[in-house]
Amino acid sequence: MNRIVRLETFHNEFVCFVRVTAEDGVFGWGQTSTYNADITAQVFHRQIVPWALGADSSNIGALIHLIERREHKYPGSYRARALAGLDTALWDMAGRRVGKPVASLIGGSPGPVRAYASSMKRDISPTHEAERLVRLCAEQGFTAAKWRIGAECGDDVDEWPGRTEEIIPLLSRALGDGIEKLVDANSGFSVPRAIAVGRVLEEHGISHFEEPVAYWDIEATRAVTAALDIDVTGGEQDWDMVTWKRIIDMRAVDIVQPDVMYMGGLSRTLEVAGLAAAAGVTCTPHAANLSLVTICTMHLMAAIPNAGKYLELSIEGDDYYPWQRDLFLGRPFEVVDGHVTVSDAPGWGVEISPNWLDRSIYTEAALETFKPSAYGALYHKGEKL
Ligand SMILES: [Mg+2]
């Protein structure tokens, strides 16, 4: 038993870091899911902190499970986003306590992980996208790259007329045979259009077709997967284990893509990876920005037996996402010969930038002084926390 005695958050609108401290003085850093992080921080303090303060820090999965049950009337994205902050901080703490990287705690080892260059842009012409992906592959040694087709939840209306038809052959030719090619439709197509586009992708040697149709329509996704030879992939939005069991049982996709932060942390993502492994399904997680989500995913990829061929690594820097600036000390996402490196330092192996923390909004909850909100007091029915 090593009780949690302090939970601190440092947030702005985009990022919320969590620091958890146990009664032996060991601490760990985690992060809630990015975007609307100010709202997530509020959910964290209202609905996660009352259950976590005073709880045993050493059985992470059990604590996450308990909080899900205690807050069962609030299933969904924000609960999972906030839980991710607690879970990832506790994993960092567990690693720091024994002097090992998280990858080693979950059966893997630190070292290089192959990455693919992942474009986040649709507002980019096919010519410009070809130019920058070819350049990045040459400069940083990427051997796989992903670009965007269709429009996000676009109902078959393209980003602009003809973009999908133009970018597929153009990028395929520009990247050539030595580079593995991936595309992401972000739920952009109907089933017939997705199957038609999928045949074009197959003709041009693309190997990964992500979120071809509305992701929430699992039957539609399965229809596309069944019709095509290309690997159909998805699951980045999903966090509910019942949904995950359905997706995997019915082979709705060829490759599952849980997001560590949308899932509610590493513990729940490991559950999905385990379900997939038992069914012989590959797991290539979603990690779409250069915050802690990609660090956590690097450790996960270095450990699970059914890890896909490559880590998703966003190529969009601080110019496109200014909120990513100055989050960490050092260069945790440095690419050498198309690989990033899982650090052998304890925990996640990264340090949050003190400058960033100084500029953030700080909230602290300590076991000895904590007072639940009116909601919390009512919900706990006067029970001493
Ligand atoms: Mg995606």
mmCIF file of C-alpha atoms and ligand atoms in Angstrom:
data_model
loop_
_atom_site.group_PDB
_atom_site.id
_atom_site.type_symbol
_atom_site.label_atom_id
_atom_site.label_comp_id
_atom_site.label_asym_id
_atom_site.label_seq_id
_atom_site.Cartn_x
_atom_site.Cartn_y
_atom_site.Cartn_z
ATOM 1 C CA MET A 1 0.000 0.000 0.000
ATOM 2 C CA ASN A 2 1.450 3.308 -1.049
ATOM 3 C CA ARG A 3 -1.284 5.906 -0.925
ATOM 4 C CA ILE A 4 -1.737 8.815 -3.324
ATOM 5 C CA VAL A 5 -1.386 11.990 -1.258
ATOM 6 C CA ARG A 6 -1.254 14.768 -3.866
ATOM 7 C CA LEU A 7 -2.696 15.353 -7.347
ATOM 8 C CA GLU A 8 -1.693 18.478 -9.259
ATOM 9 C CA THR A 9 -2.713 19.723 -12.683
ATOM 10 C CA PHE A 10 -1.013 22.261 -14.928
ATOM 11 C CA HIS A 11 -3.184 23.233 -17.861
ATOM 12 C CA ASN A 12 -4.052 25.586 -20.670
ATOM 13 C CA GLU A 13 -6.775 25.158 -23.281
ATOM 14 C CA PHE A 14 -4.800 22.505 -25.176
ATOM 15 C CA VAL A 15 -2.712 20.501 -22.727
ATOM 16 C CA CYS A 16 -3.152 19.353 -19.117
ATOM 17 C CA PHE A 17 -0.231 17.695 -17.350
ATOM 18 C CA VAL A 18 -0.881 15.779 -14.136
ATOM 19 C CA ARG A 19 1.589 15.179 -11.315
ATOM 20 C CA VAL A 20 0.725 12.483 -8.795
ATOM 21 C CA THR A 21 2.667 12.030 -5.550
ATOM 22 C CA ALA A 22 2.531 9.020 -3.229
ATOM 23 C CA GLU A 23 3.102 8.921 0.519
ATOM 24 C CA ASP A 24 6.679 7.642 -0.007
ATOM 25 C CA GLY A 25 7.414 10.905 -1.855
ATOM 26 C CA VAL A 26 7.758 9.319 -5.310
ATOM 27 C CA PHE A 27 5.924 11.229 -8.026
ATOM 28 C CA GLY A 28 4.954 10.686 -11.658
ATOM 29 C CA TRP A 29 3.952 12.849 -14.618
ATOM 30 C CA GLY A 30 1.008 12.129 -16.855
ATOM 31 C CA GLN A 31 -1.247 13.969 -19.273
ATOM 32 C CA THR A 32 -4.958 14.081 -20.036
ATOM 33 C CA SER A 33 -5.986 13.966 -23.682
ATOM 34 C CA THR A 34 -5.203 17.141 -25.598
ATOM 35 C CA TYR A 35 -7.726 19.843 -26.656
ATOM 36 C CA ASN A 36 -10.355 21.324 -24.352
ATOM 37 C CA ALA A 37 -7.845 20.442 -21.656
ATOM 38 C CA ASP A 38 -9.230 23.177 -19.402
ATOM 39 C CA ILE A 39 -12.593 21.372 -19.360
ATOM 40 C CA THR A 40 -10.836 18.033 -18.839
ATOM 41 C CA ALA A 41 -8.890 19.458 -15.879
ATOM 42 C CA GLN A 42 -12.185 20.430 -14.277
ATOM 43 C CA VAL A 43 -13.575 16.912 -14.822
ATOM 44 C CA PHE A 44 -10.335 15.556 -13.350
ATOM 45 C CA HIS A 45 -10.665 17.542 -10.124
ATOM 46 C CA ARG A 46 -14.416 17.002 -9.789
ATOM 47 C CA GLN A 47 -14.725 13.314 -10.693
ATOM 48 C CA ILE A 48 -11.312 11.617 -10.621
ATOM 49 C CA VAL A 49 -9.485 13.250 -7.694
ATOM 50 C CA PRO A 50 -12.062 12.351 -4.975
ATOM 51 C CA TRP A 51 -11.599 8.637 -5.727
ATOM 52 C CA ALA A 52 -7.854 8.723 -6.344
ATOM 53 C CA LEU A 53 -6.698 10.658 -3.271
ATOM 54 C CA GLY A 54 -5.834 8.169 -0.560
ATOM 55 C CA ALA A 55 -6.070 5.196 -2.943
ATOM 56 C CA ASP A 56 -3.239 2.701 -3.418
ATOM 57 C CA SER A 57 -0.945 3.953 -6.194
ATOM 58 C CA SER A 58 0.508 0.547 -7.013
ATOM 59 C CA ASN A 59 -2.440 -1.223 -8.654
ATOM 60 C CA ILE A 60 -3.160 1.118 -11.527
ATOM 61 C CA GLY A 61 -5.661 -1.008 -13.429
ATOM 62 C CA ALA A 62 -7.715 -1.652 -10.279
ATOM 63 C CA LEU A 63 -7.954 2.064 -9.466
ATOM 64 C CA ILE A 64 -9.012 2.971 -13.012
ATOM 65 C CA HIS A 65 -11.604 0.175 -12.886
ATOM 66 C CA LEU A 66 -12.912 1.461 -9.530
ATOM 67 C CA ILE A 67 -13.269 5.060 -10.746
ATOM 68 C CA GLU A 68 -15.139 3.925 -13.858
ATOM 69 C CA ARG A 69 -17.618 2.175 -11.617
ATOM 70 C CA ARG A 70 -17.915 5.029 -9.113
ATOM 71 C CA GLU A 71 -18.514 7.484 -11.972
ATOM 72 C CA HIS A 72 -20.663 5.060 -13.980
ATOM 73 C CA LYS A 73 -23.274 7.709 -14.703
ATOM 74 C CA TYR A 74 -20.680 9.667 -16.678
ATOM 75 C CA PRO A 75 -19.347 7.273 -19.315
ATOM 76 C CA GLY A 76 -17.766 8.789 -22.353
ATOM 77 C CA SER A 77 -14.997 10.877 -23.699
ATOM 78 C CA TYR A 78 -14.307 13.386 -20.913
ATOM 79 C CA ARG A 79 -14.176 10.752 -18.187
ATOM 80 C CA ALA A 80 -11.708 8.764 -20.287
ATOM 81 C CA ARG A 81 -9.685 11.876 -21.178
ATOM 82 C CA ALA A 82 -9.383 12.779 -17.509
ATOM 83 C CA LEU A 83 -8.649 9.202 -16.404
ATOM 84 C CA ALA A 84 -5.759 9.160 -18.858
ATOM 85 C CA GLY A 85 -4.095 11.869 -16.780
ATOM 86 C CA LEU A 86 -4.211 9.732 -13.635
ATOM 87 C CA ASP A 87 -3.278 6.476 -15.370
ATOM 88 C CA THR A 88 -0.284 7.849 -17.281
ATOM 89 C CA ALA A 89 1.010 9.665 -14.182
ATOM 90 C CA LEU A 90 0.791 6.447 -12.147
ATOM 91 C CA TRP A 91 2.704 4.501 -14.834
ATOM 92 C CA ASP A 92 5.429 7.147 -14.793
ATOM 93 C CA MET A 93 5.523 6.902 -10.987
ATOM 94 C CA ALA A 94 5.759 3.091 -11.152
ATOM 95 C CA GLY A 95 8.731 3.375 -13.502
ATOM 96 C CA ARG A 96 10.465 6.041 -11.429
ATOM 97 C CA ARG A 97 9.993 3.971 -8.268
ATOM 98 C CA VAL A 98 11.952 1.002 -9.666
ATOM 99 C CA GLY A 99 14.234 2.936 -12.031
ATOM 100 C CA LYS A 100 12.848 1.370 -15.209
ATOM 101 C CA PRO A 101 11.160 2.695 -18.344
ATOM 102 C CA VAL A 102 7.446 1.945 -18.678
ATOM 103 C CA ALA A 103 8.205 -0.222 -21.730
ATOM 104 C CA SER A 104 10.178 -2.569 -19.459
ATOM 105 C CA LEU A 105 7.368 -2.713 -16.892
ATOM 106 C CA ILE A 106 4.966 -4.039 -19.546
ATOM 107 C CA GLY A 107 7.217 -6.656 -21.101
ATOM 108 C CA GLY A 108 9.211 -4.669 -23.638
ATOM 109 C CA SER A 109 12.490 -2.825 -23.706
ATOM 110 C CA PRO A 110 13.698 0.665 -24.612
ATOM 111 C CA GLY A 111 15.371 1.369 -27.941
ATOM 112 C CA PRO A 112 14.476 2.331 -31.501
ATOM 113 C CA VAL A 113 10.912 2.141 -32.841
ATOM 114 C CA ARG A 114 10.201 2.530 -36.540
ATOM 115 C CA ALA A 115 7.959 5.515 -37.255
ATOM 116 C CA TYR A 116 5.868 6.601 -40.194
ATOM 117 C CA ALA A 117 5.637 10.222 -41.245
ATOM 118 C CA SER A 118 2.020 11.192 -40.552
ATOM 119 C CA SER A 119 0.558 14.244 -42.275
ATOM 120 C CA MET A 120 -2.269 15.985 -40.430
ATOM 121 C CA LYS A 121 -3.089 18.366 -43.305
ATOM 122 C CA ARG A 122 -5.913 18.320 -45.799
ATOM 123 C CA ASP A 123 -5.602 21.987 -46.655
ATOM 124 C CA ILE A 124 -2.475 21.169 -48.624
ATOM 125 C CA SER A 125 -2.314 20.644 -52.358
ATOM 126 C CA PRO A 126 -1.281 17.199 -53.618
ATOM 127 C CA THR A 127 1.861 18.747 -55.149
ATOM 128 C CA HIS A 128 2.947 20.344 -51.870
ATOM 129 C CA GLU A 129 2.167 17.183 -49.915
ATOM 130 C CA ALA A 130 4.279 15.134 -52.342
ATOM 131 C CA GLU A 131 7.139 17.603 -52.067
ATOM 132 C CA ARG A 132 7.255 17.612 -48.272
ATOM 133 C CA LEU A 133 6.738 13.849 -47.724
ATOM 134 C CA VAL A 134 9.458 13.002 -50.267
ATOM 135 C CA ARG A 135 11.777 15.533 -48.600
ATOM 136 C CA LEU A 136 11.082 14.217 -45.067
ATOM 137 C CA CYS A 137 11.673 10.622 -46.155
ATOM 138 C CA ALA A 138 15.025 11.663 -47.667
ATOM 139 C CA GLU A 139 16.088 13.868 -44.745
ATOM 140 C CA GLN A 140 14.937 11.742 -41.811
ATOM 141 C CA GLY A 141 14.972 8.259 -43.285
ATOM 142 C CA PHE A 142 11.251 7.512 -42.954
ATOM 143 C CA THR A 143 10.308 4.312 -44.801
ATOM 144 C CA ALA A 144 6.547 4.846 -44.477
ATOM 145 C CA ALA A 145 4.256 7.848 -44.835
ATOM 146 C CA LYS A 146 0.556 8.669 -44.480
ATOM 147 C CA TRP A 147 -1.490 11.355 -46.136
ATOM 148 C CA ARG A 148 -5.146 12.439 -46.057
ATOM 149 C CA ILE A 149 -7.897 11.676 -48.552
ATOM 150 C CA GLY A 150 -11.591 12.597 -48.604
ATOM 151 C CA ALA A 151 -12.825 15.110 -46.027
ATOM 152 C CA GLU A 152 -13.285 14.617 -42.283
ATOM 153 C CA CYS A 153 -16.786 13.108 -41.781
ATOM 154 C CA GLY A 154 -17.346 14.440 -45.285
ATOM 155 C CA ASP A 155 -20.275 12.331 -46.575
ATOM 156 C CA ASP A 156 -18.476 11.792 -49.914
ATOM 157 C CA VAL A 157 -17.908 15.529 -50.431
ATOM 158 C CA ASP A 158 -14.157 15.926 -50.921
ATOM 159 C CA GLU A 159 -11.979 18.649 -49.359
ATOM 160 C CA TRP A 160 -12.201 20.160 -52.821
ATOM 161 C CA PRO A 161 -13.430 18.496 -56.013
ATOM 162 C CA GLY A 162 -11.008 15.904 -57.352
ATOM 163 C CA ARG A 163 -8.423 16.097 -54.528
ATOM 164 C CA THR A 164 -8.671 12.383 -53.620
ATOM 165 C CA GLU A 165 -8.404 11.270 -57.260
ATOM 166 C CA GLU A 166 -5.385 13.517 -57.773
ATOM 167 C CA ILE A 167 -3.433 12.841 -54.583
ATOM 168 C CA ILE A 168 -3.479 9.019 -54.664
ATOM 169 C CA PRO A 169 -1.529 8.434 -57.911
ATOM 170 C CA LEU A 170 0.592 11.562 -57.441
ATOM 171 C CA LEU A 171 1.855 10.597 -53.954
ATOM 172 C CA SER A 172 2.229 6.954 -54.905
ATOM 173 C CA ARG A 173 4.511 7.861 -57.840
ATOM 174 C CA ALA A 174 6.417 10.528 -55.911
ATOM 175 C CA LEU A 175 7.213 8.275 -52.933
ATOM 176 C CA GLY A 176 8.069 5.280 -55.128
ATOM 177 C CA ASP A 177 8.476 1.596 -54.293
ATOM 178 C CA GLY A 178 10.756 1.913 -51.262
ATOM 179 C CA ILE A 179 8.241 3.719 -49.057
ATOM 180 C CA GLU A 180 5.191 2.061 -47.477
ATOM 181 C CA LYS A 181 2.104 4.143 -48.173
ATOM 182 C CA LEU A 182 -0.814 4.812 -45.854
ATOM 183 C CA VAL A 183 -3.925 6.972 -46.226
ATOM 184 C CA ASP A 184 -6.518 8.270 -43.768
ATOM 185 C CA ALA A 185 -10.069 9.148 -44.816
ATOM 186 C CA ASN A 186 -11.224 10.289 -41.326
ATOM 187 C CA SER A 187 -14.739 8.851 -41.767
ATOM 188 C CA GLY A 188 -15.078 10.668 -45.089
ATOM 189 C CA PHE A 189 -16.868 8.193 -47.374
ATOM 190 C CA SER A 190 -20.016 6.133 -47.838
ATOM 191 C CA VAL A 191 -19.536 2.369 -48.203
ATOM 192 C CA PRO A 192 -19.769 2.338 -52.047
ATOM 193 C CA ARG A 193 -17.404 5.296 -52.406
ATOM 194 C CA ALA A 194 -14.958 3.803 -49.855
ATOM 195 C CA ILE A 195 -14.868 0.516 -51.762
ATOM 196 C CA ALA A 196 -14.317 2.338 -55.068
ATOM 197 C CA VAL A 197 -11.530 4.479 -53.555
ATOM 198 C CA GLY A 198 -10.080 1.352 -51.902
ATOM 199 C CA ARG A 199 -9.708 -0.343 -55.294
ATOM 200 C CA VAL A 200 -7.788 2.688 -56.561
ATOM 201 C CA LEU A 201 -5.555 2.529 -53.451
ATOM 202 C CA GLU A 202 -4.870 -1.162 -54.128
ATOM 203 C CA GLU A 203 -3.934 -0.401 -57.754
ATOM 204 C CA HIS A 204 -1.425 2.189 -56.560
ATOM 205 C CA GLY A 205 0.257 0.045 -53.913
ATOM 206 C CA ILE A 206 -1.150 1.736 -50.804
ATOM 207 C CA SER A 207 -1.266 -0.725 -47.887
ATOM 208 C CA HIS A 208 -3.306 1.003 -45.125
ATOM 209 C CA PHE A 209 -6.788 2.556 -45.469
ATOM 210 C CA GLU A 210 -7.778 4.291 -42.220
ATOM 211 C CA GLU A 211 -11.338 5.191 -41.151
ATOM 212 C CA PRO A 212 -12.873 4.811 -44.630
ATOM 213 C CA VAL A 213 -16.471 5.375 -43.443
ATOM 214 C CA ALA A 214 -18.254 6.901 -40.432
ATOM 215 C CA TYR A 215 -16.312 5.286 -37.576
ATOM 216 C CA TRP A 216 -19.393 4.826 -35.379
ATOM 217 C CA ASP A 217 -21.010 2.613 -38.040
ATOM 218 C CA ILE A 218 -19.154 -0.602 -37.304
ATOM 219 C CA GLU A 219 -21.224 -2.655 -39.771
ATOM 220 C CA ALA A 220 -20.364 -0.200 -42.555
ATOM 221 C CA THR A 221 -16.679 -0.434 -41.677
ATOM 222 C CA ARG A 222 -16.868 -4.221 -41.737
ATOM 223 C CA ALA A 223 -18.536 -4.128 -45.183
ATOM 224 C CA VAL A 224 -15.580 -2.140 -46.536
ATOM 225 C CA THR A 225 -13.039 -4.426 -44.832
ATOM 226 C CA ALA A 226 -14.757 -7.512 -46.281
ATOM 227 C CA ALA A 227 -14.830 -6.077 -49.799
ATOM 228 C CA LEU A 228 -11.192 -4.977 -50.031
ATOM 229 C CA ASP A 229 -7.764 -6.654 -49.904
ATOM 230 C CA ILE A 230 -6.021 -3.543 -48.538
ATOM 231 C CA ASP A 231 -5.744 -3.373 -44.720
ATOM 232 C CA VAL A 232 -8.698 -1.351 -43.427
ATOM 233 C CA THR A 233 -7.863 0.214 -40.058
ATOM 234 C CA GLY A 234 -9.656 2.177 -37.361
ATOM 235 C CA GLY A 235 -10.749 2.596 -33.766
ATOM 236 C CA GLU A 236 -8.969 5.801 -32.802
ATOM 237 C CA GLN A 237 -12.152 7.354 -31.362
ATOM 238 C CA ASP A 238 -13.299 4.272 -29.452
ATOM 239 C CA TRP A 239 -12.841 3.903 -25.713
ATOM 240 C CA ASP A 240 -15.696 1.600 -24.660
ATOM 241 C CA MET A 241 -14.608 -2.012 -24.101
ATOM 242 C CA VAL A 242 -17.945 -3.416 -25.297
ATOM 243 C CA THR A 243 -17.488 -1.594 -28.594
ATOM 244 C CA TRP A 244 -13.909 -2.829 -28.829
ATOM 245 C CA LYS A 245 -15.017 -6.432 -28.284
ATOM 246 C CA ARG A 246 -17.571 -6.045 -31.083
ATOM 247 C CA ILE A 247 -15.038 -4.478 -33.443
ATOM 248 C CA ILE A 248 -12.551 -7.278 -32.850
ATOM 249 C CA ASP A 249 -15.052 -10.163 -32.728
ATOM 250 C CA MET A 250 -16.620 -9.185 -36.048
ATOM 251 C CA ARG A 251 -13.284 -8.284 -37.652
ATOM 252 C CA ALA A 252 -14.645 -4.847 -38.511
ATOM 253 C CA VAL A 253 -11.074 -3.751 -39.262
ATOM 254 C CA ASP A 254 -7.856 -5.546 -40.148
ATOM 255 C CA ILE A 255 -5.780 -3.378 -37.770
ATOM 256 C CA VAL A 256 -6.997 -1.746 -34.532
ATOM 257 C CA GLN A 257 -5.874 1.774 -33.626
ATOM 258 C CA PRO A 258 -6.673 2.677 -30.008
ATOM 259 C CA ASP A 259 -5.455 6.072 -28.785
ATOM 260 C CA VAL A 260 -3.819 5.868 -25.335
ATOM 261 C CA MET A 261 -5.345 9.166 -24.219
ATOM 262 C CA TYR A 262 -8.851 8.766 -25.689
ATOM 263 C CA MET A 263 -8.880 5.269 -24.138
ATOM 264 C CA GLY A 264 -8.286 6.570 -20.624
ATOM 265 C CA GLY A 265 -4.642 5.624 -20.335
ATOM 266 C CA LEU A 266 -2.167 2.818 -20.863
ATOM 267 C CA SER A 267 -3.941 0.200 -18.717
ATOM 268 C CA ARG A 268 -7.128 0.238 -20.814
ATOM 269 C CA THR A 269 -5.166 0.440 -24.066
ATOM 270 C CA LEU A 270 -3.234 -2.671 -23.043
ATOM 271 C CA GLU A 271 -6.617 -4.401 -22.586
ATOM 272 C CA VAL A 272 -7.578 -3.571 -26.175
ATOM 273 C CA ALA A 273 -4.183 -4.659 -27.477
ATOM 274 C CA GLY A 274 -4.614 -7.908 -25.524
ATOM 275 C CA LEU A 275 -8.079 -8.568 -26.988
ATOM 276 C CA ALA A 276 -6.660 -7.919 -30.446
ATOM 277 C CA ALA A 277 -3.661 -10.202 -29.835
ATOM 278 C CA ALA A 278 -5.933 -13.028 -28.711
ATOM 279 C CA ALA A 279 -7.822 -12.669 -32.008
ATOM 280 C CA GLY A 280 -4.645 -12.473 -34.098
ATOM 281 C CA VAL A 281 -5.234 -8.805 -34.914
ATOM 282 C CA THR A 282 -2.440 -6.231 -35.242
ATOM 283 C CA CYS A 283 -2.464 -3.046 -33.150
ATOM 284 C CA THR A 284 -1.092 0.167 -34.653
ATOM 285 C CA PRO A 285 -2.206 2.853 -32.181
ATOM 286 C CA HIS A 286 -3.345 6.361 -33.031
ATOM 287 C CA ALA A 287 -1.060 9.179 -31.842
ATOM 288 C CA ALA A 288 -1.740 12.416 -33.673
ATOM 289 C CA ASN A 289 0.364 15.076 -31.974
ATOM 290 C CA LEU A 290 3.717 15.597 -30.288
ATOM 291 C CA SER A 291 2.488 15.609 -26.693
ATOM 292 C CA LEU A 292 2.744 12.763 -24.159
ATOM 293 C CA VAL A 293 0.372 10.597 -26.235
ATOM 294 C CA THR A 294 3.172 9.784 -28.669
ATOM 295 C CA ILE A 295 5.678 9.077 -25.867
ATOM 296 C CA CYS A 296 3.227 6.646 -24.235
ATOM 297 C CA THR A 297 2.547 5.023 -27.598
ATOM 298 C CA MET A 298 6.286 4.544 -28.186
ATOM 299 C CA HIS A 299 6.550 2.566 -24.923
ATOM 300 C CA LEU A 300 3.425 0.566 -25.828
ATOM 301 C CA MET A 301 4.774 -0.296 -29.296
ATOM 302 C CA ALA A 302 8.083 -1.386 -27.748
ATOM 303 C CA ALA A 303 6.222 -3.896 -25.566
ATOM 304 C CA ILE A 304 3.119 -5.471 -27.098
ATOM 305 C CA PRO A 305 3.561 -8.666 -29.151
ATOM 306 C CA ASN A 306 1.049 -7.612 -31.825
ATOM 307 C CA ALA A 307 2.444 -4.116 -32.420
ATOM 308 C CA GLY A 308 2.065 -2.946 -35.996
ATOM 309 C CA LYS A 309 5.012 -2.160 -38.217
ATOM 310 C CA TYR A 310 5.371 1.458 -37.234
ATOM 311 C CA LEU A 311 4.529 4.244 -34.802
ATOM 312 C CA GLU A 312 2.350 7.128 -35.966
ATOM 313 C CA LEU A 313 4.558 10.234 -35.765
ATOM 314 C CA SER A 314 2.989 13.581 -36.638
ATOM 315 C CA ILE A 315 5.115 15.658 -39.002
ATOM 316 C CA GLU A 316 3.301 18.870 -38.039
ATOM 317 C CA GLY A 317 5.538 21.066 -35.929
ATOM 318 C CA ASP A 318 5.051 24.130 -33.742
ATOM 319 C CA ASP A 319 4.215 26.278 -36.782
ATOM 320 C CA TYR A 320 1.019 24.290 -37.447
ATOM 321 C CA TYR A 321 0.288 23.465 -33.782
ATOM 322 C CA PRO A 322 1.780 26.333 -31.700
ATOM 323 C CA TRP A 323 0.472 24.708 -28.504
ATOM 324 C CA GLN A 324 3.037 21.883 -28.934
ATOM 325 C CA ARG A 325 5.889 24.353 -28.388
ATOM 326 C CA ASP A 326 8.194 23.813 -25.427
ATOM 327 C CA LEU A 327 6.275 20.948 -23.762
ATOM 328 C CA PHE A 328 9.351 18.833 -22.924
ATOM 329 C CA LEU A 329 13.032 19.240 -22.209
ATOM 330 C CA GLY A 330 15.327 17.780 -24.852
ATOM 331 C CA ARG A 331 14.175 16.229 -28.120
ATOM 332 C CA PRO A 332 12.096 13.144 -27.316
ATOM 333 C CA PHE A 333 10.737 12.867 -30.885
ATOM 334 C CA GLU A 334 14.043 13.066 -32.721
ATOM 335 C CA VAL A 335 14.024 10.799 -35.793
ATOM 336 C CA VAL A 336 17.189 8.943 -36.818
ATOM 337 C CA ASP A 337 17.006 6.689 -39.876
ATOM 338 C CA GLY A 338 13.224 6.663 -39.692
ATOM 339 C CA HIS A 339 13.181 5.587 -36.045
ATOM 340 C CA VAL A 340 12.441 7.324 -32.736
ATOM 341 C CA THR A 341 14.011 6.061 -29.521
ATOM 342 C CA VAL A 342 12.238 4.860 -26.393
ATOM 343 C CA SER A 343 14.398 6.273 -23.611
ATOM 344 C CA ASP A 344 15.923 3.959 -21.014
ATOM 345 C CA ALA A 345 15.301 6.637 -18.336
ATOM 346 C CA PRO A 346 12.734 5.745 -15.645
ATOM 347 C CA GLY A 347 9.012 6.108 -16.340
ATOM 348 C CA TRP A 348 8.130 7.762 -19.638
ATOM 349 C CA GLY A 349 11.700 9.045 -19.806
ATOM 350 C CA VAL A 350 10.754 12.669 -20.416
ATOM 351 C CA GLU A 351 10.758 15.811 -18.292
ATOM 352 C CA ILE A 352 8.097 18.481 -18.660
ATOM 353 C CA SER A 353 9.515 21.900 -19.473
ATOM 354 C CA PRO A 354 9.589 24.116 -16.334
ATOM 355 C CA ASN A 355 8.937 27.141 -18.552
ATOM 356 C CA TRP A 356 5.742 25.595 -19.868
ATOM 357 C CA LEU A 357 4.628 24.691 -16.344
ATOM 358 C CA ASP A 358 5.294 28.273 -15.176
ATOM 359 C CA ARG A 359 2.911 29.600 -17.822
ATOM 360 C CA SER A 360 0.112 27.108 -17.060
ATOM 361 C CA ILE A 361 -2.859 27.278 -14.688
ATOM 362 C CA TYR A 362 -2.095 25.333 -11.511
ATOM 363 C CA THR A 363 -4.563 23.409 -9.351
ATOM 364 C CA GLU A 364 -3.605 21.242 -6.375
ATOM 365 C CA ALA A 365 -5.494 18.632 -4.345
ATOM 366 C CA ALA A 366 -3.814 17.207 -1.245
ATOM 367 C CA LEU A 367 -5.139 14.361 0.897
ATOM 368 C CA GLU A 368 -4.852 16.198 4.211
ATOM 369 C CA THR A 369 -6.744 19.312 3.068
ATOM 370 C CA PHE A 370 -9.090 17.974 0.381
ATOM 371 C CA LYS A 371 -12.723 18.942 0.596
ATOM 372 C CA PRO A 372 -15.107 17.403 -1.931
ATOM 373 C CA SER A 373 -17.383 19.632 -4.009
ATOM 374 C CA ALA A 374 -21.055 19.834 -3.116
ATOM 375 C CA TYR A 375 -21.651 17.128 -5.712
ATOM 376 C CA GLY A 376 -18.883 15.000 -4.247
ATOM 377 C CA ALA A 377 -20.132 15.441 -0.687
ATOM 378 C CA LEU A 378 -23.648 14.426 -1.719
ATOM 379 C CA TYR A 379 -22.433 11.536 -3.801
ATOM 380 C CA HIS A 380 -20.221 10.199 -1.061
ATOM 381 C CA LYS A 381 -23.126 10.598 1.383
ATOM 382 C CA GLY A 382 -20.836 11.925 4.049
ATOM 383 C CA GLU A 383 -18.446 9.006 3.704
ATOM 384 C CA LYS A 384 -14.953 9.988 4.843
ATOM 385 C CA LEU A 385 -12.642 9.935 1.824
HETATM 386 MG MG MG B 1 -6.692 8.709 -38.173
#
